[in-house]
Coordinates of C-alpha atoms in Angstrom, one line a residue:
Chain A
X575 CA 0.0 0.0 0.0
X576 CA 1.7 3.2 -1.2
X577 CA 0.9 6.7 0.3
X578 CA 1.0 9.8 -2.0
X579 CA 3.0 11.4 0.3
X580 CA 6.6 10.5 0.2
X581 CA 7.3 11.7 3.8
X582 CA 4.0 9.4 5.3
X583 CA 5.1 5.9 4.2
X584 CA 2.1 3.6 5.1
X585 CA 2.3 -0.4 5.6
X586 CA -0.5 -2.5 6.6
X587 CA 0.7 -5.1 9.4
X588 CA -1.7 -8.6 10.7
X589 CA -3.2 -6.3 13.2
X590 CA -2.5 -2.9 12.8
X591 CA -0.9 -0.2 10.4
X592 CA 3.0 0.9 10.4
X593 CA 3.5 4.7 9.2
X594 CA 6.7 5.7 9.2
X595 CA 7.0 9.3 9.1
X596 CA 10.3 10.7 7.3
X597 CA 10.2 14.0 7.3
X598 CA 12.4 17.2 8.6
X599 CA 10.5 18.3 11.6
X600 CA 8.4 17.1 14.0
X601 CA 5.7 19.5 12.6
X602 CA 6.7 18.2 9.2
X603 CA 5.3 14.7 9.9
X604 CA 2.9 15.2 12.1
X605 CA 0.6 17.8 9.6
X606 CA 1.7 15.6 7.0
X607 CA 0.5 12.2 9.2
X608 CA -2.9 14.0 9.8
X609 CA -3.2 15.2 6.0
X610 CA -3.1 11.8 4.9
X611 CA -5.2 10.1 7.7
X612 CA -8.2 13.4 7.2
X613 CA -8.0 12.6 3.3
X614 CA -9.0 9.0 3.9
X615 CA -10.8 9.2 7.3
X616 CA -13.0 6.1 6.2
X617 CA -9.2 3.4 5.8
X618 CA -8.1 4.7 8.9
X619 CA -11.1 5.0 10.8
X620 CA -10.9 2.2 14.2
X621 CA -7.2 1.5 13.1
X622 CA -4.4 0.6 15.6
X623 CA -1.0 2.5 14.7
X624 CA 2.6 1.2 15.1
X625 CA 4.5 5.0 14.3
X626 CA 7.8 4.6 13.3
X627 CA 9.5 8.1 13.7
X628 CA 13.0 7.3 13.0
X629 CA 15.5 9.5 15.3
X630 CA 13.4 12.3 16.2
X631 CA 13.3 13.0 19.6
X632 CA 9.7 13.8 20.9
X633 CA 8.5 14.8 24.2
X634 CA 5.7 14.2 26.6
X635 CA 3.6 16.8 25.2
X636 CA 4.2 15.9 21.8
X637 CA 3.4 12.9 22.0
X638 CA 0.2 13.3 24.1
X639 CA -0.9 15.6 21.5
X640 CA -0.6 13.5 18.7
X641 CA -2.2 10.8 20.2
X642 CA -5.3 13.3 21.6
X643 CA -5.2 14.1 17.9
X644 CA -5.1 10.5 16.4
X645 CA -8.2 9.8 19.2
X646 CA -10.5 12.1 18.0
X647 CA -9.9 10.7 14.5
X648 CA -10.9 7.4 16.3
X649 CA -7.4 5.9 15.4
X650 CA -5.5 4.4 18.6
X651 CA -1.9 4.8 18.7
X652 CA -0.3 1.4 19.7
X653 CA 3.1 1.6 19.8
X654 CA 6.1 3.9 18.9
X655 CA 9.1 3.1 17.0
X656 CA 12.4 5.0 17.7
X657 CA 15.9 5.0 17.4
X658 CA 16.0 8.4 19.8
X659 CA 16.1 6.6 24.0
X660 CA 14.5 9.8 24.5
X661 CA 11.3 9.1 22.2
X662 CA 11.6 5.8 23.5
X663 CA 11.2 6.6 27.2
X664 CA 8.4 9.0 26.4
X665 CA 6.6 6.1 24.5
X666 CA 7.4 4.1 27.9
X667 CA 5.7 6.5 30.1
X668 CA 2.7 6.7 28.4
X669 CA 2.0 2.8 28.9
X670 CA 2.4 2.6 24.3
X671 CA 4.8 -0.2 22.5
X672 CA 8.1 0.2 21.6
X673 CA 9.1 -2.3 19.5
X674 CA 6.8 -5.0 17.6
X675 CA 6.3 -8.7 19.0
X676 CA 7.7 -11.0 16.4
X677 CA 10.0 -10.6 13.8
X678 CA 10.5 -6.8 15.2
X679 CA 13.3 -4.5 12.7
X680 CA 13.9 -2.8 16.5
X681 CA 14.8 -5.6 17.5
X682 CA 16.8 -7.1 14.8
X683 CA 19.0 -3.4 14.8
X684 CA 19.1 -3.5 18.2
X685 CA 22.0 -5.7 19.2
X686 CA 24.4 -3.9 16.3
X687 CA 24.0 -0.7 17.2
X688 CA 23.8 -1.4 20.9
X689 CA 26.1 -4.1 21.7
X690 CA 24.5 -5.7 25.0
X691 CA 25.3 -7.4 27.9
X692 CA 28.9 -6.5 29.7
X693 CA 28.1 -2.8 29.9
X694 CA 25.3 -1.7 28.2
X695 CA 22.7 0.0 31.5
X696 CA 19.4 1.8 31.5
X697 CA 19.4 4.3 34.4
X698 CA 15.9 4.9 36.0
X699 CA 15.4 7.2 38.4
X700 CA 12.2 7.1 39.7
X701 CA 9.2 4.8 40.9
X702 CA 8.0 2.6 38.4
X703 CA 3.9 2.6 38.5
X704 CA 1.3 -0.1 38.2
X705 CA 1.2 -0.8 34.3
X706 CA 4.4 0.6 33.9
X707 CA 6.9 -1.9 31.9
X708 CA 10.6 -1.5 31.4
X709 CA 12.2 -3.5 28.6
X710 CA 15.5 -3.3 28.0
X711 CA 18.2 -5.4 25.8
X712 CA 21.0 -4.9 29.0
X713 CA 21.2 -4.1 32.5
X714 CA 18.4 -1.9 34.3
X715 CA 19.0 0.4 37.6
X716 CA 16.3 1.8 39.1
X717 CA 16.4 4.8 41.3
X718 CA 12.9 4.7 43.0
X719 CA 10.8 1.8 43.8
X720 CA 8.9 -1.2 41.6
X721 CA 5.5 -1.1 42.7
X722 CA 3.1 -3.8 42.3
X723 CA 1.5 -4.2 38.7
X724 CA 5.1 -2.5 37.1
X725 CA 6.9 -5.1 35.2
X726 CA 10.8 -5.0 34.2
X727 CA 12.3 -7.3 31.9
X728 CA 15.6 -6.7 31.1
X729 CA 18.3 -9.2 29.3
X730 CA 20.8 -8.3 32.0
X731 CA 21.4 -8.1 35.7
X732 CA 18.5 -5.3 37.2
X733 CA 19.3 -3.7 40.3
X734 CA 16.8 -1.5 42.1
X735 CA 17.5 1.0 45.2
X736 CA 14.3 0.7 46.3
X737 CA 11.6 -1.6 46.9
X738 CA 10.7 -4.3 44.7
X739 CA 6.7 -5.2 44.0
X740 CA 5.9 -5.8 41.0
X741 CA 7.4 -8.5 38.4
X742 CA 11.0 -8.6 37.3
X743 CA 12.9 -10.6 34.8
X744 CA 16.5 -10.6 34.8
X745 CA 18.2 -12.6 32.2
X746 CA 15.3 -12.5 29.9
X747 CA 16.9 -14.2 27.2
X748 CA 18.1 -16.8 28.9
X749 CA 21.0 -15.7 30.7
X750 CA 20.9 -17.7 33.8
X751 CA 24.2 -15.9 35.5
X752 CA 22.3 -12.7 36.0
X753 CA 20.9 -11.5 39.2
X754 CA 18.4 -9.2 40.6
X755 CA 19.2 -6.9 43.9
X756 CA 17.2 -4.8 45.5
X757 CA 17.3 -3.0 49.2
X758 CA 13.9 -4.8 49.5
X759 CA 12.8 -7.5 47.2
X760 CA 8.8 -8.6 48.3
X761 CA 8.6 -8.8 44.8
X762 CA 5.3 -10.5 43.3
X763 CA 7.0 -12.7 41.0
X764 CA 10.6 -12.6 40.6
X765 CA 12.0 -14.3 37.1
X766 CA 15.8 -15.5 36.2
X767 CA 16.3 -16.9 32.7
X768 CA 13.2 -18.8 32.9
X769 CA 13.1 -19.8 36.5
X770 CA 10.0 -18.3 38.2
X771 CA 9.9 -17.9 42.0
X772 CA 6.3 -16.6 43.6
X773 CA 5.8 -14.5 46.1
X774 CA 9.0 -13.5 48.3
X775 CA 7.5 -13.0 52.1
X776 CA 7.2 -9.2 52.9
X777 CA 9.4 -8.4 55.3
X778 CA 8.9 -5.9 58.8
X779 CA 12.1 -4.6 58.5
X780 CA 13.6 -4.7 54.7
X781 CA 17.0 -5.5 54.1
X782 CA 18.8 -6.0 50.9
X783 CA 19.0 -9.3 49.1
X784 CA 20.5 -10.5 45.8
X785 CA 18.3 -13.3 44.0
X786 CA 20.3 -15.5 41.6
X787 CA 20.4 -19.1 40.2
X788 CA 21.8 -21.6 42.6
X789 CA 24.1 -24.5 42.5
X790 CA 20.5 -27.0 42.3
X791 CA 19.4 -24.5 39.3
X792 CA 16.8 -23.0 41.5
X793 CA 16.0 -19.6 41.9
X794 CA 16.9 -18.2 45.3
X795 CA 17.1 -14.9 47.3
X796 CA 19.5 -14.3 49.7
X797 CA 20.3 -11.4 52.4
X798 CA 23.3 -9.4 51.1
X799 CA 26.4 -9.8 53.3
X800 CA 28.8 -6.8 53.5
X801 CA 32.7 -7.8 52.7
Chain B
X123 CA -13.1 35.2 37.6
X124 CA -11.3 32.5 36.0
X125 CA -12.6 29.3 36.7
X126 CA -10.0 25.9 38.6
X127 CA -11.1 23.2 36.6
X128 CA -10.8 19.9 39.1
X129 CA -11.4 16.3 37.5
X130 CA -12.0 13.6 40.2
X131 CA -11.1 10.1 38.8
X132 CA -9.9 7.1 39.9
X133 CA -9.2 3.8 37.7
X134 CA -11.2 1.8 39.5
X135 CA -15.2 2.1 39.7
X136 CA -17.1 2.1 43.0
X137 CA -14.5 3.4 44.9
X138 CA -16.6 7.1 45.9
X139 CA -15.9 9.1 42.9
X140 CA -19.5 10.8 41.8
X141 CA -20.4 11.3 46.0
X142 CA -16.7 13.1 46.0
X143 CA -17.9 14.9 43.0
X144 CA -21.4 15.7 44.7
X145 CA -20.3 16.4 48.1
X146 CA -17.0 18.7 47.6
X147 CA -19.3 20.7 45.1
X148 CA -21.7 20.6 47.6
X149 CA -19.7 22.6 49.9
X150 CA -17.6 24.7 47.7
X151 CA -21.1 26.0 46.7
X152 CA -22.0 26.4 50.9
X153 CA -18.7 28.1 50.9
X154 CA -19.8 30.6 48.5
X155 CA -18.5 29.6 45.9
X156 CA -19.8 29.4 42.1
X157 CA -19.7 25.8 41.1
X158 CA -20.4 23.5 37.9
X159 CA -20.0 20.1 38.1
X160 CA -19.6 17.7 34.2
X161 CA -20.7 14.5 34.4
X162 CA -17.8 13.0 32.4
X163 CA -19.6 9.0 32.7
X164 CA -21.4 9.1 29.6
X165 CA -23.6 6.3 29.2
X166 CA -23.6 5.6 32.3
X167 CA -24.7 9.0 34.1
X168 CA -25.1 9.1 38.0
X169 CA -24.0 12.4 39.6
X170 CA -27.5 13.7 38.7
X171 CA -29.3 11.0 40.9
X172 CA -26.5 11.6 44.0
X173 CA -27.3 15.2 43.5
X174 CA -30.9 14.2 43.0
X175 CA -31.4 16.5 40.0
X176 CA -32.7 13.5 38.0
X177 CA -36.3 14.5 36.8
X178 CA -34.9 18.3 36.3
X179 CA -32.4 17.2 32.7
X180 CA -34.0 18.0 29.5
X181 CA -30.3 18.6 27.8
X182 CA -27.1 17.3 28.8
X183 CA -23.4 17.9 27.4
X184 CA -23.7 15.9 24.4
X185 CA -26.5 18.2 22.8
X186 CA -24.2 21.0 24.1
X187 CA -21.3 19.5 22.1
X188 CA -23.3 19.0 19.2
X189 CA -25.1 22.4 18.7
X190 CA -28.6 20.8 19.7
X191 CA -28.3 23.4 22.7
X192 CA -27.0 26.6 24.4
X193 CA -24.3 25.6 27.1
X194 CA -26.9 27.5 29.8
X195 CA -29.7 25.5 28.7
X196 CA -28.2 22.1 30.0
X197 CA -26.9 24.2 33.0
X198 CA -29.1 22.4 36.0
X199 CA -29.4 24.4 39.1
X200 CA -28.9 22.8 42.3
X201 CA -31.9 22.4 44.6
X202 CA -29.9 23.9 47.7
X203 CA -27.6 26.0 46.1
X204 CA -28.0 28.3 43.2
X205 CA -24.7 29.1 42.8
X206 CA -24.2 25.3 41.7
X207 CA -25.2 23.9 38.9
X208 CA -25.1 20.2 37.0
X209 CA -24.5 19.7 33.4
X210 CA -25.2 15.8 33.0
X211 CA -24.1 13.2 30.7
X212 CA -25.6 11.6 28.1
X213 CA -27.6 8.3 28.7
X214 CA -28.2 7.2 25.5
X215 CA -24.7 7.8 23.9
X216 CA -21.2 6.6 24.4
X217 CA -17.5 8.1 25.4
X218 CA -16.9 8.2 21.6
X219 CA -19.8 11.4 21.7
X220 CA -16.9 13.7 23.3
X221 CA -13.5 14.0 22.7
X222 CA -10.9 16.0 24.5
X223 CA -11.1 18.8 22.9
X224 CA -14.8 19.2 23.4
X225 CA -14.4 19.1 27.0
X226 CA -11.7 21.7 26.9
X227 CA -14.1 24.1 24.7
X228 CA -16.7 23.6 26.9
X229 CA -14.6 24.1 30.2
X230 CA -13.3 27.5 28.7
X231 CA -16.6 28.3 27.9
X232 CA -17.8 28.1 31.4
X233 CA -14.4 29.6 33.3
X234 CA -15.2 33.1 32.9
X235 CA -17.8 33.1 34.6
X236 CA -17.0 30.6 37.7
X237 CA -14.9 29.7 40.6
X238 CA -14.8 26.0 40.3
X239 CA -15.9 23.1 37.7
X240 CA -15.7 19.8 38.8
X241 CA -15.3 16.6 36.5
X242 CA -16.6 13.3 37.3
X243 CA -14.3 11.0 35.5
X244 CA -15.8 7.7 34.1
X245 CA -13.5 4.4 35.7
X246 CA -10.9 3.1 33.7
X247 CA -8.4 4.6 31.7
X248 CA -9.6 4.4 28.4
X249 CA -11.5 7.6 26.3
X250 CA -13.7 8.6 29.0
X251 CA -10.7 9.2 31.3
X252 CA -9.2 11.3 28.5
X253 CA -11.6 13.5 28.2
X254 CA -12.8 14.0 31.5
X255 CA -8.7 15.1 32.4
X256 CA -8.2 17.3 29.3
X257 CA -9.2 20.5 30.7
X258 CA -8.4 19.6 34.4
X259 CA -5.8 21.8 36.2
X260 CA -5.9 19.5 38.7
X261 CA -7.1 15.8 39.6
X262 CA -8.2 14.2 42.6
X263 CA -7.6 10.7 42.8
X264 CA -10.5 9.0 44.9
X265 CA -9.1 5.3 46.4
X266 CA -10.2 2.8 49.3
X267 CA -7.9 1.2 51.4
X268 CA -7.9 -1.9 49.3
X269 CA -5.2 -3.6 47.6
X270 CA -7.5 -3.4 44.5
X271 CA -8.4 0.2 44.1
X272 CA -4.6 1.4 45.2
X273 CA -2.8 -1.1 42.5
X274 CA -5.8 1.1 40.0
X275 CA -4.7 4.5 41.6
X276 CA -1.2 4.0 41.2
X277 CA -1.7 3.3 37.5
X278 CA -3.9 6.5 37.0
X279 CA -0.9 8.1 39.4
X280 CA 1.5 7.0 36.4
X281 CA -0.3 8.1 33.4
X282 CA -1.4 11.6 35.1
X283 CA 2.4 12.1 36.0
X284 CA 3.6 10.8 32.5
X285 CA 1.8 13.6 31.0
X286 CA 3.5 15.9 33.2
X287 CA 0.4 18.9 33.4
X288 CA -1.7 17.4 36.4
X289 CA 0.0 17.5 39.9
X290 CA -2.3 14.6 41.6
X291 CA -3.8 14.7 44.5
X292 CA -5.1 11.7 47.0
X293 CA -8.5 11.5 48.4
X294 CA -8.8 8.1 50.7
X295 CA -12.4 7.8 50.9
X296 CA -14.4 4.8 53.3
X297 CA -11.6 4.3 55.4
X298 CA -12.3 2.3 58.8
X299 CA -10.5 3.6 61.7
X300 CA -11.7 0.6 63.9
X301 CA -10.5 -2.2 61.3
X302 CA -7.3 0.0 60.6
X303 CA -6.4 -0.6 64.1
X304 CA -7.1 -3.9 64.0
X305 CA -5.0 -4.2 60.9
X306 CA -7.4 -5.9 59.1
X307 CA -6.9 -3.1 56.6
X308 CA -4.9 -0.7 55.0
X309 CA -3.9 2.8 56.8
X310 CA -4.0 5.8 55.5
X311 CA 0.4 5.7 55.7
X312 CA 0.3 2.4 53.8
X313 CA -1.4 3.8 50.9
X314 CA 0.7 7.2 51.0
X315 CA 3.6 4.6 50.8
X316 CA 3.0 3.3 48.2
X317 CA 1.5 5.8 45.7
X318 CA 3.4 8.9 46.9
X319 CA 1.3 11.6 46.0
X320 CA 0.1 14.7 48.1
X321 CA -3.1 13.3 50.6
X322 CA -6.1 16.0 49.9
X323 CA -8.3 14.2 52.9
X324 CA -9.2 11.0 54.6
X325 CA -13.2 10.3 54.4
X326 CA -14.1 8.1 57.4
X327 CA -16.5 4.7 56.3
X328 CA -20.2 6.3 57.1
X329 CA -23.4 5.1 56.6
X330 CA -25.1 8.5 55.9
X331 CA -23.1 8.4 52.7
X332 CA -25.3 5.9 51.0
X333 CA -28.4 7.9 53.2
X334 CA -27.4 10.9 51.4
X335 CA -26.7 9.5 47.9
X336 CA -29.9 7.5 47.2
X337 CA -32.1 10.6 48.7
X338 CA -30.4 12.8 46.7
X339 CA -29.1 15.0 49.3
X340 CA -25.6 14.7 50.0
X341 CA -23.8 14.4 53.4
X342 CA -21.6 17.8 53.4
X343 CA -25.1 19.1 54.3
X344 CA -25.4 17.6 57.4
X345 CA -23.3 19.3 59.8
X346 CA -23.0 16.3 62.5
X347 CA -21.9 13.7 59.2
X348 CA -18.4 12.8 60.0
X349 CA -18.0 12.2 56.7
X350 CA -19.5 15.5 55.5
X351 CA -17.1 17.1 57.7
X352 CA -14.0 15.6 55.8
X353 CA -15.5 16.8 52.6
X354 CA -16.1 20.4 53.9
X355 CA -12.4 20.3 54.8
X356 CA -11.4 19.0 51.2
X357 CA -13.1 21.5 50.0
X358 CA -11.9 24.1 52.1
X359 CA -8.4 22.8 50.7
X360 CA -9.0 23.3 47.1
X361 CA -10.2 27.1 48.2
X362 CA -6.6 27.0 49.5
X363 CA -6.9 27.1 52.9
X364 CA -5.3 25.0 55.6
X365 CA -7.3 22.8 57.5
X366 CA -5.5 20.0 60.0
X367 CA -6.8 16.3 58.7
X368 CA -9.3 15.1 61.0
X369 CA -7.6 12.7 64.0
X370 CA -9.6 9.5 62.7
X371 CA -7.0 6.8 64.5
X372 CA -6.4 8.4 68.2
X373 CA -8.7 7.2 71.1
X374 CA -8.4 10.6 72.4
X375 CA -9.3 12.4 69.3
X376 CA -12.9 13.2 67.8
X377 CA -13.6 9.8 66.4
X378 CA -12.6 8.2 70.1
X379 CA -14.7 10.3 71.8
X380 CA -17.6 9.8 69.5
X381 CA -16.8 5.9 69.8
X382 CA -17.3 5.7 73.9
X383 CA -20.4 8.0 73.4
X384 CA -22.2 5.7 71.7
X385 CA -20.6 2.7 73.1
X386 CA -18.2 1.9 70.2
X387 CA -15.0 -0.6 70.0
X388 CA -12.0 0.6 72.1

């Protein structure tokens, strides 16, 4: 399916439509995006968009705006694709998709142009809400809390100075040598590789564990030792 | 006059949202104040029966949105108060009959000419939330001391601070000092942990809540209403003034007194 417009390149996916927007400036693609969508209200009317905005770097208000905008068009924007961390974590914040399940071109760029796993860290710093989720190809540090309902899934270690209580995945990939620490870990469901471990007891007075894979291949917590 | 616009929401339905709605309008109007309140529930309209302006709607803001009326034609005026007024949702249509940026033409269109407007947010987090925050310069989020309704807080908490315009503010609505003590629920410090917001007011669990509601008289009315009393104080709050919270937990304080006079649980 070819757009007229050679900044608004339009592809239908199984369940949704990918427009990737090429132009100059933010302004740029998004009159352009709405041009194209108000000249054939009745193909995009109900669709669910997967935006792919190359390296621009958009903020909150942006973004809220264009999706206010898509809304009242009666289009739902799904998901965000960008090479920019900063579009990224705004697509994050506001609970939309970053990268496409299967077969994802995100994904498949990903590990070349970040090269994951030794160093590569995402640095939160603040409290991760209910329906929040992280997802990140390396390591994750969280400055704040995890509260119940937030999710993390991150292909490295994760490592939170706060309080753990929502779901967490370290090692998503399969990486059963990585390990998850936090100052309090009553996490609801805590994931290594693809061991699961359920409910860690709440404790009356915190203190900070480190939850790996053990000698028997089970997951375990365990109450970090100084020295 | 420039008119705060104030959207009450709260994720999760049944948690006290329309009787916050009914009762802080309620008593910013007893306060003198010039009030509107927009029932953003579409479809599923309710703040008019709480108010008990039910057999008085002949518009509501859909026709308003759609040019089938003047915006002071689906103005209801309160029964108590006639400097507070209702404009009611539609019945008979969806969310899909507003979008954001109706709500925010009709909000401007009322701001000139009043102190407060008060939004009663649909649950959930889907269009009806949308619109019922688009205008709002600031939202109260109503929860209960349940696991349930503070895991649906928290996630309204996220979006509201995502989009970086709305400071949030907590209302803690049914909360039962007795069982608190007990610890057979959650205090008023273990939901403040968790969703780390600024605490607007603590409404105590009270029967002449539900009184008020299906009469269509709410409780800020009644001056003895313990309840009422902590949404006189929210509303004093909005108006910016400092009120101390109500001592709900100490045996000494009001509620302990009022406990041994009628006999209550130490």
């Amino acid at each position: 399916m070819n757009a007229t417009s050679s900044t608004v390149q339009i592809k239908g996916l199984r369940d949704s439509l990918l427009v990737a927007l090429t132009g100059e400036t933010w302004d740029e693609n998004q009159s352009a995006l709405l041009t194209q969508i108000d000249g054939r209200a009745s193909f995009f009317q109900g669709a669910r968009l997967v935006l792919d905005i190359g390296t621009q770097a958009l903020g909150v208000d942006e973004m809220v705006q264009l999706r206010d905008l898509l809304s009242e068009r009666g289009i739902s924007l799904w998901a965000v694709l960008s090479e920019s961390p900063k579009t990224e974590k705004t697509a994050q914040l506001l609970g939309l998709a970053t990268r496409l399940s299967n077969k994802s071109r995100v994904e498949e760029k990903r590990p070349a142009a970040a090269p994951v796993g030794e160093d590569a860290a995402l640095f939160l710093s603040k409290t991760l809400r209910s329906g929040t989720r992280i997802e990140y190809p390396g390591h994750v540090v969280i400055f704040g809390d995890v509260n119940p309902g937030a999710e993390v899934v991150a292909e490295g270690n994760v490592i939170v100075w706060g309080r753990v209580r929502g779901v967490i995945h370290a090692g998503a990939k399969g990486n059963r040598q990585a390990v998850i620490c936090a100052l309090d870990l009553s996490a609801t469901q805590l994931r290594i590789a693809d061991e699961v471990s359920a409910t860690l007891k709440p404790q009356k007075n915190p203190r900070p564990e480190v939850a790996s894979i053990n000698k028997d291949g089970r997951l375990q917590a365990e109450l970090w030792q100084p020295g | 006059m420039t008119a705060k616009v104030v959207t009450i929401t709260s994720g999760k339905g049944g948690v006290g949202k329309t009787t916050a709605v009914a009762n802080l309008a309620t008593a910013l109007a007893a306060d003198g104040q010039k009030v509107v309140c927009i029932d953003g529930d579409i479809g599923l309209r309710n703040l008019d029966i709480v108010l008990g302006l039910e057999n008085r709607i002949v518009y509501d803001v859909v026709d308003v949105i759609e040019g089938r009326c003047r915006l002071r034609q689906a103005m209801i005026r309160d029964k108590h108060f006639e400097n507070l007024f209702l404009i009611p949702a539609a019945q008979t249509r969806d969310k899909n009959a507003v979008s954001p940026s109706d709500m925010v033409r009709v909000c401007d269109e009322l701001r000139p000419d009043h102190d407060f407007i008060l939004i009663d947010s649909p649950a959930g987090i889907e269009r009806g939330f949308r619109n019922s925050i688009a205008a709002a310069d600031k939202v109260l989020v109503v929860t209960n001391p349940e696991v349930s309704a503070v895991r649906d807080a928290d996630r309204v908490v996220g979006i509201l601070e995502a989009e970086e315009k709305y400071a949030p503010a907590l209302i803690l609505n049914r909360l039962n000092p007795a069982m608190v003590k007990s610890h057979d629920m959650l205090s008023a410090a273990d939901v403040l942990d968790l969703l780390a917001i600024q605490l607007i007011g603590v409404v105590p669990e009270d029967e002449s809540v539900i009184v008020g509601s299906n009469r269509g008289a709410p409780v800020a009315l009644e001056p003895k209403s313990r309840a009422g009393q902590a949404f006189r104080n929210i509303a004093k709050r909005l108006q910016g003034q400092e009120v101390p919270f109500l001592d709900l937990d100490k045996q000494d304080g009001l509620w302990g007194r009022l406990q041994r006079l009628t006999g209550g649980r130490k």
